[in-house]
Amino acid sequence: MSKKAYIKALANYIPEKVVTNYDFEKTLDTSHDWIVTRTGIETRHMSRDDESAYDMAMSAINNLKLQGIDLSEVDGIIVPTTTKEYIFPSTATLIQNALGLKNCFTLDLSAACSGYIYSLNTATSLIESGMCKNVLVVATEKITKDPNPEDRGTVILFGDSASVALVSAREDDGRGIIAMQMKSEVREDIISLKASGSAFPITPERMDNHEHQIFMEGSEVFKIAVTEFANSMNQVLEKAGVSLDQVALFVPHQANIRIIQYVAKKSNFPIEKVSLIIHKYGNTSASSIGLGLTEAYHEGRIKKDDYVLLTAFGGGLTWGSTLIKWA
Ligand code: ACO
């Protein structure tokens, strides 16, 4: 019998420190009302100075272990992140070492806010091909270090966190990850983080120009996001022969509440069936969908046989979806 990938276990890690919109009012020309109205964000969490992306990843994994989940049979680790620990060793390899896993491949994956979807879909393909049996997807982002603290258009958006999913093989009875979609397109003119790539070594001049920080033409990104969100959702549903009204829970990437509201309204999808976390955590990049999925699951919002739709859009540009029939 062929194998299907399914999500066996989920856990999150949220750093303790809360940053409110009022905190930004002290240093920037902004207001709580502007931020809430234009983005839906009320608070976001920030990691400690001495807490790295790897540390947050390990805290999320620890929360998974506290559920009694055995990780000794993990044979693949994928870490979607834009804030990896080092260039190499990869963050995934550091995690492998900490878990004491011998028969395991590791991969850091760069797809910005679509990283969780790209990783789930990659894990699914590896499992369906027979290469792996248990893949740990560990999204971790210390992204609050990346915006220019003086740029009110980006710094207010982001929060830190980590989210882990254990994706495992099971006999194919129609449940599990049933359809996937991914696409990308270069638009560095509207969103980029260029230094310290090999073409853009960090120099004092580049630092003065804030080229080591996130550049984003927010309203341009917004326009493409709403279109490609809807396209990606429709394409993955069509692949599976599932209609949107059969979907029990929609977990979108959370960059802006207005993107989510627009997509839900345009496709006539009830907002009550969306896992919404942006008000608490802001945009947590690759870990955002993991946070929303894990919270909904632990709140009992997902039952066996439910269709759960995950869709992301992010820097790159990258976008994609995963459709799950919950096992
Ligand atoms: N407080 C007050 N005013 C602000 C703030 C702020 N924090 N930020 C921007 N403004 C001002 C701008 O300066 C501008 O003023 P002006 O008209 O005098 O020039 C005005 O508000 C409108 O600016 P816009 O950029 O057009 O504001 P918009 O409503 O588009 O909101 C936002 C900006 C929130 C960034 C929105 O465009 C957005 O969410 N875009 C999509 C982001 C996204 O999806 N990114 C991809 C994922 S991120 C990743 O992958 C790393």
Coordinates of C-alpha atoms and ligand atoms in Angstrom, one line a residue:
M1 CA 0.0 0.0 0.0
S2 CA 1.3 3.5 -0.8
K3 CA 2.3 5.9 2.0
K4 CA 0.7 9.2 2.8
A5 CA 2.2 12.0 4.9
Y6 CA 0.2 13.3 7.8
I7 CA 0.8 15.7 10.7
K8 CA 1.4 13.6 13.8
A9 CA 2.1 16.3 16.3
L10 CA 2.4 20.1 16.7
A11 CA 4.0 22.5 19.1
N12 CA 4.8 26.2 19.4
Y13 CA 7.3 28.4 21.2
I14 CA 6.4 32.1 21.9
P15 CA 9.1 34.2 23.6
E16 CA 8.0 35.9 26.8
K17 CA 8.5 39.6 26.1
V18 CA 5.5 41.4 24.7
V19 CA 5.9 44.6 22.6
T20 CA 2.7 46.7 22.3
N21 CA 1.8 49.3 19.8
Y22 CA 2.1 51.9 22.6
D23 CA 5.8 50.9 22.9
F24 CA 6.3 52.0 19.3
E25 CA 4.4 55.3 19.9
K26 CA 7.3 56.3 22.3
T27 CA 10.0 56.2 19.5
L28 CA 8.1 56.5 16.1
D29 CA 5.5 58.7 14.4
T30 CA 2.8 56.1 14.7
S31 CA -0.2 55.2 16.8
H32 CA -1.9 52.1 18.3
D33 CA -5.0 53.0 16.2
W34 CA -3.1 53.2 12.9
I35 CA -1.4 49.9 13.5
V36 CA -4.6 48.1 14.5
T37 CA -6.7 49.6 11.7
R38 CA -4.1 49.1 9.0
T39 CA -2.6 45.7 10.1
G40 CA -4.8 44.1 12.8
I41 CA -1.7 43.8 15.1
E42 CA -2.1 44.7 18.8
T43 CA 1.0 43.0 20.2
R44 CA 4.0 40.9 19.1
H45 CA 6.6 38.9 21.0
M46 CA 10.3 39.5 21.0
S47 CA 13.1 37.0 21.8
R48 CA 15.7 37.9 24.4
D49 CA 19.0 39.3 23.1
D50 CA 20.7 36.0 24.1
E51 CA 18.0 33.9 22.5
S52 CA 18.7 32.8 18.9
A53 CA 16.6 31.2 16.2
Y54 CA 18.1 27.8 17.2
D55 CA 17.3 28.4 20.9
M56 CA 13.6 29.1 20.0
A57 CA 13.5 26.0 17.7
M58 CA 14.8 23.9 20.6
S59 CA 12.2 25.4 22.9
A60 CA 9.4 24.5 20.5
I61 CA 10.9 20.9 20.1
N62 CA 10.9 20.7 23.9
N63 CA 7.2 21.6 24.0
L64 CA 6.6 18.8 21.5
K65 CA 8.6 16.3 23.7
L66 CA 6.5 17.4 26.8
Q67 CA 3.5 16.0 24.9
G68 CA 5.3 12.6 25.1
I69 CA 6.3 12.6 21.4
D70 CA 9.2 10.3 20.6
L71 CA 11.6 11.9 18.1
S72 CA 14.2 9.0 18.0
E73 CA 12.9 7.8 14.6
V74 CA 13.1 11.2 12.9
D75 CA 15.0 10.7 9.6
G76 CA 14.7 14.3 8.1
I77 CA 14.8 17.8 9.6
I78 CA 13.8 20.9 7.6
V79 CA 14.2 24.3 9.1
P80 CA 12.4 27.1 7.2
T81 CA 13.9 30.4 8.4
T82 CA 15.2 33.7 7.2
T83 CA 17.2 34.1 10.4
K84 CA 19.4 30.9 10.5
E85 CA 22.0 30.5 13.2
Y86 CA 25.0 30.4 10.9
I87 CA 25.7 30.1 7.2
F88 CA 26.9 26.6 8.1
P89 CA 26.5 24.3 9.9
S90 CA 22.8 24.6 9.1
T91 CA 20.3 25.2 11.9
A92 CA 18.7 21.9 11.0
T93 CA 22.1 20.1 11.6
L94 CA 22.5 21.8 15.0
I95 CA 19.0 20.5 15.9
Q96 CA 20.0 17.0 14.6
N97 CA 23.0 17.1 16.9
A98 CA 21.0 18.2 19.9
L99 CA 18.5 15.4 19.3
G100 CA 21.3 12.9 18.9
L101 CA 19.9 11.6 15.6
K102 CA 22.3 9.5 13.4
N103 CA 20.3 8.5 10.4
C104 CA 18.9 11.8 9.4
F105 CA 19.3 14.4 6.6
T106 CA 19.0 18.1 7.3
L107 CA 18.1 21.2 5.4
D108 CA 17.6 24.9 6.0
L109 CA 15.0 26.2 3.7
S110 CA 14.7 29.9 2.5
A111 CA 11.2 30.9 1.4
A112 CA 10.5 33.7 3.8
C113 CA 6.9 33.7 5.0
S114 CA 6.0 30.7 2.8
G115 CA 8.7 28.6 4.5
Y116 CA 6.3 26.5 6.5
I117 CA 4.3 25.5 3.5
Y118 CA 7.4 24.9 1.3
S119 CA 8.7 22.7 4.1
L120 CA 5.5 20.7 4.7
N121 CA 5.2 20.1 1.0
T122 CA 8.9 19.0 0.7
A123 CA 8.4 16.7 3.7
T124 CA 5.3 15.2 2.1
S125 CA 7.2 14.5 -1.2
L126 CA 10.0 12.9 0.7
I127 CA 7.6 10.7 2.6
E128 CA 5.5 9.7 -0.4
S129 CA 8.7 8.8 -2.4
G130 CA 9.7 6.4 0.4
M131 CA 12.9 8.3 1.3
C132 CA 11.7 9.3 4.8
K133 CA 9.3 8.2 7.4
N134 CA 9.4 11.0 9.9
V135 CA 10.3 14.5 9.0
L136 CA 10.5 17.3 11.6
V137 CA 9.6 20.7 10.2
V138 CA 11.0 23.4 12.6
A139 CA 10.1 26.9 11.6
T140 CA 12.0 29.5 13.6
E141 CA 12.3 33.2 13.2
K142 CA 14.2 35.9 15.1
I143 CA 12.9 38.4 12.6
T144 CA 12.5 41.4 14.9
K145 CA 16.2 42.0 14.4
D146 CA 15.8 42.6 10.6
P147 CA 13.7 45.7 10.0
N148 CA 15.1 49.2 10.3
P149 CA 13.9 50.3 13.8
E150 CA 13.3 53.8 12.4
D151 CA 11.1 52.5 9.5
R152 CA 7.5 52.7 10.8
G153 CA 6.3 50.8 7.8
T154 CA 8.1 47.6 8.6
V155 CA 9.3 47.5 12.3
I156 CA 5.8 47.4 13.7
L157 CA 4.8 44.3 11.7
F158 CA 7.1 41.6 12.9
G159 CA 7.3 39.2 15.9
D160 CA 9.6 36.3 16.9
S161 CA 8.5 32.6 17.5
A162 CA 9.1 29.0 16.5
S163 CA 6.7 26.3 15.5
V164 CA 7.4 22.5 15.0
A165 CA 5.4 19.9 13.1
L166 CA 6.2 16.2 13.1
V167 CA 5.2 14.9 9.6
S168 CA 5.0 11.1 9.4
A169 CA 4.1 8.3 7.0
R170 CA 0.9 6.3 7.3
E171 CA -0.9 3.8 5.2
D172 CA -2.9 5.6 2.5
D173 CA -6.6 5.6 3.5
G174 CA -7.3 9.0 1.9
R175 CA -6.3 11.0 5.0
G176 CA -3.2 13.2 5.5
I177 CA -1.7 15.8 3.2
I178 CA -3.8 15.4 0.0
A179 CA -2.7 18.3 -2.2
M180 CA 0.1 20.9 -2.5
Q181 CA 0.9 24.0 -4.6
M182 CA 4.0 26.2 -4.7
K183 CA 5.2 29.0 -6.9
S184 CA 7.7 31.9 -6.8
E185 CA 8.7 35.0 -8.7
V186 CA 11.6 37.4 -8.2
R187 CA 10.4 40.9 -7.2
E188 CA 13.3 42.3 -5.3
D189 CA 12.1 45.7 -6.4
I190 CA 9.3 45.5 -3.8
I191 CA 10.6 43.3 -1.0
S192 CA 14.2 42.2 -0.2
L193 CA 16.8 41.7 2.4
K194 CA 20.1 41.8 0.4
A195 CA 23.1 42.2 2.7
S196 CA 24.9 40.0 3.8
G197 CA 24.4 37.8 0.7
S198 CA 27.5 37.1 -1.4
A199 CA 26.6 39.9 -3.8
F200 CA 26.1 42.3 -0.9
P201 CA 28.7 42.0 1.8
I202 CA 27.9 44.3 4.7
T203 CA 29.9 47.5 4.5
P204 CA 29.6 50.6 6.6
E205 CA 28.0 52.4 3.6
R206 CA 25.4 49.7 3.1
M207 CA 24.7 49.8 6.8
D208 CA 24.2 53.6 6.6
N209 CA 21.8 52.9 3.7
H210 CA 19.9 50.3 5.8
E211 CA 20.6 47.7 3.1
H212 CA 21.2 45.0 5.8
Q213 CA 17.5 45.5 6.8
I214 CA 14.2 44.6 5.4
F215 CA 13.1 46.7 2.4
M216 CA 9.4 46.6 1.5
E217 CA 7.0 48.5 -0.6
G218 CA 4.1 47.4 1.5
S219 CA 1.2 48.5 -0.7
E220 CA 2.7 46.9 -3.8
V221 CA 3.3 43.6 -2.0
F222 CA -0.2 43.8 -0.6
K223 CA -1.8 44.0 -4.1
I224 CA 0.1 40.8 -5.3
A225 CA -0.6 39.0 -2.0
V226 CA -4.4 39.2 -2.3
T227 CA -4.3 37.9 -5.9
E228 CA -1.9 35.1 -5.4
F229 CA -3.4 34.0 -2.1
A230 CA -6.7 33.4 -3.9
N231 CA -5.0 31.7 -6.9
S232 CA -3.0 29.4 -4.7
M233 CA -6.1 28.4 -2.6
N234 CA -8.2 27.7 -5.7
Q235 CA -5.4 25.7 -7.4
V236 CA -4.8 23.4 -4.4
L237 CA -8.5 22.8 -3.9
E238 CA -9.0 22.0 -7.6
K239 CA -6.1 19.5 -7.5
A240 CA -7.9 17.6 -4.7
G241 CA -11.4 18.0 -6.1
V242 CA -12.5 19.7 -2.8
S243 CA -14.6 22.9 -2.7
L244 CA -13.9 25.8 -0.4
D245 CA -17.2 25.3 1.4
Q246 CA -16.0 21.8 2.5
V247 CA -13.0 23.4 4.3
A248 CA -13.4 23.3 8.1
L249 CA -10.5 25.5 8.9
F250 CA -8.3 28.0 6.9
V251 CA -4.9 28.9 8.3
P252 CA -3.4 31.7 6.2
H253 CA 0.0 33.3 6.7
Q254 CA -0.6 36.4 8.9
A255 CA 1.0 39.5 7.5
N256 CA -2.0 41.8 7.6
I257 CA -5.6 41.2 8.8
R258 CA -6.8 43.1 5.7
I259 CA -5.2 40.6 3.3
I260 CA -7.1 37.8 5.2
Q261 CA -10.4 39.7 5.4
Y262 CA -10.2 40.6 1.7
V263 CA -9.5 37.0 0.6
A264 CA -12.2 35.6 2.9
K265 CA -14.8 38.1 1.7
K266 CA -13.9 37.7 -2.0
S267 CA -14.2 33.9 -1.8
N268 CA -17.3 34.0 0.5
F269 CA -15.5 32.1 3.2
P270 CA -16.7 32.7 6.8
I271 CA -14.1 34.5 8.8
E272 CA -15.1 32.4 11.9
K273 CA -13.5 29.4 10.1
V274 CA -10.1 31.2 9.9
S275 CA -7.4 30.7 12.5
L276 CA -6.5 34.3 13.4
I277 CA -3.5 35.0 15.5
I278 CA -2.1 38.2 14.0
H279 CA -3.5 40.5 16.7
K280 CA -1.3 38.7 19.3
Y281 CA 1.9 37.7 17.4
G282 CA 2.1 40.0 14.3
N283 CA 3.9 38.7 11.2
T284 CA 6.2 35.8 12.4
S285 CA 7.4 35.0 8.9
A286 CA 8.0 31.2 8.4
S287 CA 6.5 30.2 11.7
S288 CA 3.2 32.1 11.3
I289 CA 1.2 29.3 9.7
G290 CA 2.6 26.8 12.3
L291 CA 1.5 29.1 15.1
G292 CA -2.1 29.4 13.7
L293 CA -2.4 25.6 13.0
T294 CA -1.0 24.5 16.3
E295 CA -3.2 26.9 18.3
A296 CA -6.3 25.8 16.4
Y297 CA -5.4 22.2 16.9
H298 CA -4.8 22.5 20.6
E299 CA -8.1 24.5 21.0
G300 CA -9.9 21.5 19.6
R301 CA -10.9 23.3 16.4
I302 CA -9.7 20.4 14.1
K303 CA -11.4 17.0 14.0
K304 CA -10.6 13.8 12.2
D305 CA -11.7 14.0 8.5
D306 CA -11.8 17.8 8.5
Y307 CA -10.3 19.6 5.5
V308 CA -7.7 22.1 6.7
L309 CA -6.3 24.6 4.1
L310 CA -3.0 26.3 4.7
T311 CA -1.9 29.2 2.4
A312 CA 1.1 31.5 2.5
F313 CA 2.5 34.4 0.7
G314 CA 5.9 36.1 1.3
G315 CA 9.2 37.6 0.3
G316 CA 10.8 36.2 -2.8
L317 CA 8.1 36.4 -3.9
T318 CA 7.0 33.0 -2.8
W319 CA 3.5 31.5 -2.3
G320 CA 1.8 28.1 -1.8
S321 CA -0.8 26.0 -0.2
T322 CA -1.2 22.7 1.6
L323 CA -4.5 20.9 1.8
I324 CA -4.9 18.3 4.6
K325 CA -7.7 15.8 5.3
W326 CA -7.0 15.4 9.0
A327 CA -6.0 11.9 10.1
Ligands
ACO1 N1 2.1 54.5 11.5 C1 1.6 55.5 10.9 N2 1.7 55.7 9.5 C2 2.3 54.8 8.8 C3 2.9 53.7 9.4 C4 2.8 53.5 10.8 N3 3.3 52.4 11.4 N4 3.5 52.9 8.4 C5 3.3 53.6 7.2 N5 2.6 54.7 7.5 C6 2.1 55.7 6.5 C7 3.0 55.8 5.3 O1 4.2 56.5 5.5 C8 2.1 56.5 4.3 O2 2.1 57.8 4.6 P1 2.0 58.9 3.4 O3 0.6 58.6 2.7 O4 2.0 60.2 4.1 O5 3.1 58.6 2.5 C9 0.7 55.9 4.7 O6 0.8 55.4 6.1 C10 0.2 54.8 3.8 O7 1.3 53.9 3.6 P2 1.1 52.5 2.9 O8 2.4 51.8 2.9 O9 0.4 52.7 1.6 O10 0.2 51.8 4.0 P3 -0.6 50.5 3.9 O11 -2.0 50.7 4.2 O12 -0.3 49.7 2.6 O13 -0.1 49.6 5.1 C11 1.5 47.7 5.3 C12 1.3 49.2 5.1 C13 0.9 47.4 6.6 C14 2.9 47.3 5.3 C15 0.7 46.9 4.2 O14 1.0 47.5 2.9 C16 1.0 45.5 4.1 O15 0.6 44.7 5.0 N6 1.6 44.9 3.0 C17 1.8 43.5 2.8 C18 2.9 43.0 3.6 C19 3.2 41.6 3.2 O16 2.3 40.8 2.9 N7 4.5 41.2 3.1 C20 4.9 39.9 2.8 C21 5.3 39.1 3.9 S1 6.7 39.7 4.8 C22 8.0 38.7 4.4 O17 7.9 37.8 3.7 C23 9.3 38.9 5.1

